[in-house]
Every structure is written in structure tokens, then in C-alpha cells.
Amino acid sequence: MRIAIISDVHANLEALQSVLEEIKKEMPDEIWFLGDAVGYGPNPNECIDIIKKEAQILIAGNHDWGVAGLANIEHFNPYAREAAEWTIDNLTDENNALLRSLPLFDRPKLNNIFLVHSSPKEPEKWHYIINTWDAYINFQFFAERKCIIGHSHYPFAAELDESGRVNLYKETAEFKTGCRYIINAGSVGQPRDGNPKASYAVLTKNSVEIRRVSYDIVSTQKKMKEAGLSRYLIERLDRGR
Ligand code: ZN
């Protein structure tokens, strides 16, 4: 089993294309998408078209549901709300319908894995899992051995060991007998961990690895500028914050 996991693409076509190029070199059995195809970036339709063609599993992010009218964008920060409004104006009806059809979570058969964009505790409330305590609490809210998430744009693997301790891994985690895992694949289109390279994860039976890929940030930024998207959103791509 070799699964490539992508999340938080946020309408960044150059990042998505660069990540898929890398992914295809290793010929994974499947590609799973963990939500937020849209929001922030200039190519929502192009990104949705690619994701629906390439991914075998798709679930919803808060931006997807926000744009589709299923989550309240009034609670978004001003930059996210402005980008969501721009996306609503620029999305095709077909792609809007696709976003509306995405489920909040999934349990791929045979894999003993729970997939959710934000948190297993309350998927529809879009909580963030950002520290070991958040992870510890959330281990109680899924029965499977592993849970894979996105949402915070910080890649990590949290391991709950037999003594009840949570250990954090930033790049690679080898799965150990008796341990359970919450894995964040990071963000393809808007990394926020200080590394501007696109992030995705490769999951096998025995391990998960976070991979980083550089992409043509300048082209994305140029298109964002032409679309009239905010300067803050444009500049944060350089910093990966
Ligand atoms: Zn996101």
C-alpha cells in the first residue's frame, strides 16, 4: 500500500501541479485529498478539476463548505472571507455543486484509517490540532488506528504510545505496534510552518513521510495580483507563514 495524501491546496495551481509531478514518480496506489481545494489562491476551478480527476477520496474543508454555502464565512478572518467571496464569484456552478457534495469525513475500507479535515472530535466545528494536548484529546474521538487531517497547514505525525504519551515527529514516523497516530499532511498551496515549499504526505503500511516540493511561487503571486487578491495573502507564500 502506498497512498499520497494532499490537503489544503487553496486554489494554488502551480503548487498542485508540482506536487502531482512528484507523486506520480512513485506511482502510488491512490491519492487522497483532505479538503480545502479553494480559498486564498487564483485557480479554484482548475484545482478542483485536477483533484476530482486524480484523487480517489475527497473530503470537505472549511473553505470548500464556506464557498458552497454550507459553513458560515462570517467567522472567517477578513483575508479568508475576502478570498472566499472572490471564489464564490469565480467558481463554476458545476464546481460549486461538487464542493457542496463533499463529506466531512471518510473511512476508507480495509485501511483502519479515519480521514477528516479539521478534528475527529467535532469535524463540523473546524477545530485546530496544533499541540500534543489537542492531539491527546482527539485520540479519544476515533476508533481507527490512524487519523489523517489537514487544516492547520502544519505537517506532523503525533504518536500515542502504550504509556499514554504523545510523541511528535516532523518528517517521518515509523509505525510501532501498540501505537496510534494523528497525521497532518501539511498544505500544498499555502504552507504556514515557515517552509514555503508545498507539503504532502506518503503513507505506507509501516510509515508516513512528509515531503516538500518547490514550485513557481512567482507565477502564483502574479495571478493573485491580477485577480485583486490581498497583498497579505500574496506575500505570505514567500514566507511560508
Ligand atoms: Zn486550509
CSV table of C-alpha atoms and ligand atoms in Angstrom, one decimal:
chain,number,residue,atom,x,y,z
A,1,MET,CA,0.0,0.0,0.0
A,2,ARG,CA,1.3,3.4,-1.0
A,3,ILE,CA,-1.0,6.4,-0.6
A,4,ALA,CA,-0.2,10.0,-1.4
A,5,ILE,CA,-2.1,12.5,0.7
A,6,ILE,CA,-2.7,16.0,-0.3
A,7,SER,CA,-4.6,18.7,1.6
A,8,ASP,CA,-5.2,22.5,1.7
A,9,VAL,CA,-4.5,23.2,-2.0
A,10,HIS,CA,-6.3,26.5,-1.7
A,11,ALA,CA,-6.5,27.2,-5.4
A,12,ASN,CA,-2.8,27.2,-5.9
A,13,LEU,CA,-2.4,25.5,-9.3
A,14,GLU,CA,1.4,25.7,-9.6
A,15,ALA,CA,1.9,24.1,-6.2
A,16,LEU,CA,-0.7,21.4,-7.0
A,17,GLN,CA,1.0,20.6,-10.4
A,18,SER,CA,4.5,20.4,-8.9
A,19,VAL,CA,3.2,18.1,-6.1
A,20,LEU,CA,1.4,15.8,-8.5
A,21,GLU,CA,4.5,15.6,-10.7
A,22,GLU,CA,6.5,14.3,-7.7
A,23,ILE,CA,3.7,12.0,-6.6
A,24,LYS,CA,3.4,10.4,-10.0
A,25,LYS,CA,7.1,9.4,-10.0
A,26,GLU,CA,6.4,7.0,-7.2
A,27,MET,CA,3.2,5.6,-8.6
A,28,PRO,CA,1.0,5.5,-5.5
A,29,ASP,CA,-2.0,3.1,-5.4
A,30,GLU,CA,-4.2,6.0,-4.5
A,31,ILE,CA,-4.3,9.8,-3.9
A,32,TRP,CA,-6.5,11.1,-1.1
A,33,PHE,CA,-7.5,14.7,-0.8
A,34,LEU,CA,-8.3,16.0,2.7
A,35,GLY,CA,-10.1,19.3,2.0
A,36,ASP,CA,-9.7,23.0,1.1
A,37,ALA,CA,-9.4,22.8,-2.6
A,38,VAL,CA,-10.3,26.5,-2.7
A,39,GLY,CA,-9.8,29.8,-0.8
A,40,TYR,CA,-6.8,32.2,-0.9
A,41,GLY,CA,-5.5,31.3,-4.4
A,42,PRO,CA,-6.3,32.4,-8.0
A,43,ASN,CA,-7.2,29.0,-9.7
A,44,PRO,CA,-10.1,27.4,-7.8
A,45,ASN,CA,-11.8,25.8,-10.9
A,46,GLU,CA,-8.5,24.4,-12.3
A,47,CYS,CA,-7.6,22.9,-9.0
A,48,ILE,CA,-11.0,21.3,-8.4
A,49,ASP,CA,-10.9,19.8,-11.9
A,50,ILE,CA,-7.5,18.2,-11.3
A,51,ILE,CA,-8.3,17.0,-7.8
A,52,LYS,CA,-11.5,15.3,-8.9
A,53,LYS,CA,-9.7,13.6,-11.7
A,54,GLU,CA,-6.6,12.5,-9.7
A,55,ALA,CA,-7.9,11.7,-6.2
A,56,GLN,CA,-9.9,8.6,-5.2
A,57,ILE,CA,-11.1,10.1,-2.0
A,58,LEU,CA,-12.1,13.7,-1.5
A,59,ILE,CA,-13.4,15.3,1.8
A,60,ALA,CA,-14.5,18.8,2.6
A,61,GLY,CA,-12.5,21.6,4.2
A,62,ASN,CA,-14.0,24.7,5.8
A,63,HIS,CA,-13.2,26.9,2.8
A,64,ASP,CA,-14.9,24.3,0.5
A,65,TRP,CA,-18.0,24.3,2.6
A,66,GLY,CA,-17.8,28.1,3.1
A,67,VAL,CA,-17.8,28.8,-0.6
A,68,ALA,CA,-20.6,26.2,-1.2
A,69,GLY,CA,-22.8,27.9,1.4
A,70,LEU,CA,-22.6,25.0,4.0
A,71,ALA,CA,-20.3,26.8,6.5
A,72,ASN,CA,-20.6,30.4,7.7
A,73,ILE,CA,-17.8,32.5,6.2
A,74,GLU,CA,-18.7,35.4,8.7
A,75,HIS,CA,-16.5,33.5,11.1
A,76,PHE,CA,-13.5,33.5,8.7
A,77,ASN,CA,-10.7,36.1,9.3
A,78,PRO,CA,-11.0,39.1,6.9
A,79,TYR,CA,-8.5,37.8,4.4
A,80,ALA,CA,-10.1,34.4,4.2
A,81,ARG,CA,-13.6,35.9,3.9
A,82,GLU,CA,-12.5,38.2,1.1
A,83,ALA,CA,-10.9,35.3,-0.7
A,84,ALA,CA,-14.0,33.2,-0.2
A,85,GLU,CA,-16.2,35.9,-1.7
A,86,TRP,CA,-13.8,36.2,-4.7
A,87,THR,CA,-14.0,32.4,-5.1
A,88,ILE,CA,-17.8,32.4,-4.9
A,89,ASP,CA,-17.9,35.0,-7.8
A,90,ASN,CA,-15.4,33.0,-9.9
A,91,LEU,CA,-16.5,29.3,-9.3
A,92,THR,CA,-18.5,27.4,-11.9
A,93,ASP,CA,-21.9,26.0,-10.9
A,94,GLU,CA,-20.6,22.5,-11.5
A,95,ASN,CA,-17.6,23.0,-9.2
A,96,ASN,CA,-19.8,24.7,-6.6
A,97,ALA,CA,-22.1,21.6,-6.7
A,98,LEU,CA,-19.0,19.3,-6.3
A,99,LEU,CA,-17.8,21.2,-3.2
A,100,ARG,CA,-21.3,21.0,-1.7
A,101,SER,CA,-21.3,17.2,-2.2
A,102,LEU,CA,-18.0,16.6,-0.3
A,103,PRO,CA,-18.4,14.7,3.0
A,104,LEU,CA,-16.9,15.9,6.3
A,105,PHE,CA,-15.0,12.7,6.9
A,106,ASP,CA,-14.4,9.3,5.4
A,107,ARG,CA,-13.2,5.8,6.5
A,108,PRO,CA,-11.5,4.1,3.6
A,109,LYS,CA,-12.4,0.4,3.7
A,110,LEU,CA,-9.7,-2.1,4.9
A,111,ASN,CA,-7.3,0.6,6.0
A,112,ASN,CA,-8.3,1.2,9.6
A,113,ILE,CA,-7.9,4.9,9.0
A,114,PHE,CA,-10.2,7.9,9.7
A,115,LEU,CA,-9.9,10.9,7.4
A,116,VAL,CA,-11.1,14.4,8.4
A,117,HIS,CA,-10.1,17.9,7.5
A,118,SER,CA,-10.0,19.5,11.0
A,119,SER,CA,-10.5,17.3,14.0
A,120,PRO,CA,-12.1,13.9,14.8
A,121,LYS,CA,-13.7,15.5,17.9
A,122,GLU,CA,-16.1,17.8,16.1
A,123,PRO,CA,-15.4,17.9,12.3
A,124,GLU,CA,-18.1,20.4,11.6
A,125,LYS,CA,-16.6,22.9,14.2
A,126,TRP,CA,-13.3,23.1,12.4
A,127,HIS,CA,-11.1,23.0,15.5
A,128,TYR,CA,-7.3,23.0,15.0
A,129,ILE,CA,-5.0,20.3,16.4
A,130,ILE,CA,-1.8,22.3,17.0
A,131,ASN,CA,-0.1,20.8,20.1
A,132,THR,CA,0.3,17.5,21.8
A,133,TRP,CA,-2.5,18.2,24.2
A,134,ASP,CA,-5.0,18.8,21.3
A,135,ALA,CA,-3.8,15.6,19.8
A,136,TYR,CA,-4.1,13.7,23.1
A,137,ILE,CA,-7.8,14.8,23.4
A,138,ASN,CA,-8.6,13.9,19.8
A,139,PHE,CA,-7.2,10.4,20.1
A,140,GLN,CA,-10.4,9.6,22.1
A,141,PHE,CA,-12.7,10.6,19.3
A,142,PHE,CA,-11.8,8.0,16.6
A,143,ALA,CA,-11.7,4.2,16.9
A,144,GLU,CA,-9.3,3.6,14.0
A,145,ARG,CA,-5.5,3.2,14.4
A,146,LYS,CA,-4.7,6.3,12.4
A,147,CYS,CA,-6.4,9.6,11.7
A,148,ILE,CA,-5.2,11.9,8.9
A,149,ILE,CA,-6.0,15.6,8.9
A,150,GLY,CA,-5.1,18.9,7.3
A,151,HIS,CA,-6.5,22.4,8.2
A,152,SER,CA,-3.6,23.9,10.3
A,153,HIS,CA,-1.1,23.8,7.4
A,154,TYR,CA,1.5,22.5,9.8
A,155,PRO,CA,2.7,19.0,8.9
A,156,PHE,CA,3.4,16.5,11.7
A,157,ALA,CA,2.8,13.0,12.9
A,158,ALA,CA,1.6,12.6,16.6
A,159,GLU,CA,2.1,9.1,18.1
A,160,LEU,CA,0.1,8.0,21.1
A,161,ASP,CA,2.2,5.3,22.7
A,162,GLU,CA,1.2,2.5,25.1
A,163,SER,CA,2.0,4.6,28.2
A,164,GLY,CA,-0.4,7.3,27.0
A,165,ARG,CA,2.4,9.7,26.0
A,166,VAL,CA,2.1,11.7,22.7
A,167,ASN,CA,5.3,11.9,20.7
A,168,LEU,CA,5.7,14.3,17.8
A,169,TYR,CA,7.5,13.7,14.5
A,170,LYS,CA,8.1,16.4,11.9
A,171,GLU,CA,9.2,14.5,8.9
A,172,THR,CA,9.0,10.7,9.1
A,173,ALA,CA,7.2,8.4,11.6
A,174,GLU,CA,7.7,4.6,11.6
A,175,PHE,CA,4.6,3.0,12.9
A,176,LYS,CA,5.1,0.9,16.0
A,177,THR,CA,3.0,-1.9,17.4
A,178,GLY,CA,0.6,-0.7,20.0
A,179,CYS,CA,0.7,2.9,19.0
A,180,ARG,CA,-1.9,5.1,17.3
A,181,TYR,CA,-1.3,8.1,15.1
A,182,ILE,CA,-2.7,11.5,14.1
A,183,ILE,CA,-1.0,12.7,10.9
A,184,ASN,CA,-1.2,16.2,9.3
A,185,ALA,CA,-0.2,16.2,5.7
A,186,GLY,CA,0.5,19.9,5.7
A,187,SER,CA,-0.6,22.3,3.0
A,188,VAL,CA,0.0,22.0,-0.8
A,189,GLY,CA,-1.0,25.6,-1.6
A,190,GLN,CA,-0.2,27.7,1.5
A,191,PRO,CA,2.3,26.2,3.9
A,192,ARG,CA,2.5,28.0,7.3
A,193,ASP,CA,5.3,26.2,9.1
A,194,GLY,CA,8.0,28.6,7.9
A,195,ASN,CA,8.9,26.5,4.9
A,196,PRO,CA,7.4,27.9,1.7
A,197,LYS,CA,7.7,24.6,-0.2
A,198,ALA,CA,4.4,22.7,-0.9
A,199,SER,CA,3.8,19.9,1.6
A,200,TYR,CA,2.2,16.4,1.1
A,201,ALA,CA,2.5,13.0,2.8
A,202,VAL,CA,3.2,9.5,1.6
A,203,LEU,CA,1.6,6.7,3.7
A,204,THR,CA,2.7,3.1,3.5
A,205,LYS,CA,1.9,0.1,5.7
A,206,ASN,CA,4.8,0.8,8.0
A,207,SER,CA,5.4,4.6,7.9
A,208,VAL,CA,4.4,8.1,6.9
A,209,GLU,CA,6.7,10.6,5.4
A,210,ILE,CA,6.2,14.3,4.9
A,211,ARG,CA,7.6,15.5,1.6
A,212,ARG,CA,8.3,19.1,0.4
A,213,VAL,CA,8.3,20.3,-3.2
A,214,SER,CA,9.3,23.7,-4.5
A,215,TYR,CA,7.0,25.3,-7.1
A,216,ASP,CA,6.8,28.5,-9.2
A,217,ILE,CA,5.6,30.9,-6.4
A,218,VAL,CA,6.2,34.0,-8.6
A,219,SER,CA,3.7,32.8,-11.2
A,220,THR,CA,1.0,32.2,-8.5
A,221,GLN,CA,1.7,35.6,-6.9
A,222,LYS,CA,1.4,37.3,-10.3
A,223,LYS,CA,-2.0,35.7,-10.9
A,224,MET,CA,-3.2,36.6,-7.4
A,225,LYS,CA,-2.3,40.2,-8.0
A,226,GLU,CA,-4.1,40.3,-11.3
A,227,ALA,CA,-7.2,38.7,-9.6
A,228,GLY,CA,-7.1,41.5,-7.0
A,229,LEU,CA,-6.5,39.2,-4.1
A,230,SER,CA,-5.0,40.7,-0.9
A,231,ARG,CA,-1.3,41.6,-0.6
A,232,TYR,CA,-1.0,39.8,2.7
A,233,LEU,CA,-2.1,36.5,1.0
A,234,ILE,CA,0.3,37.1,-1.9
A,235,GLU,CA,3.3,37.8,0.3
A,236,ARG,CA,2.8,35.0,2.9
A,237,LEU,CA,3.5,32.5,0.1
A,238,ASP,CA,7.2,33.7,0.1
A,239,ARG,CA,7.5,33.2,3.8
A,240,GLY,CA,5.5,30.0,4.2
A,241,ARG,CA,3.7,31.6,7.2
B,1,ZN,ZN,-6.7,25.3,4.7
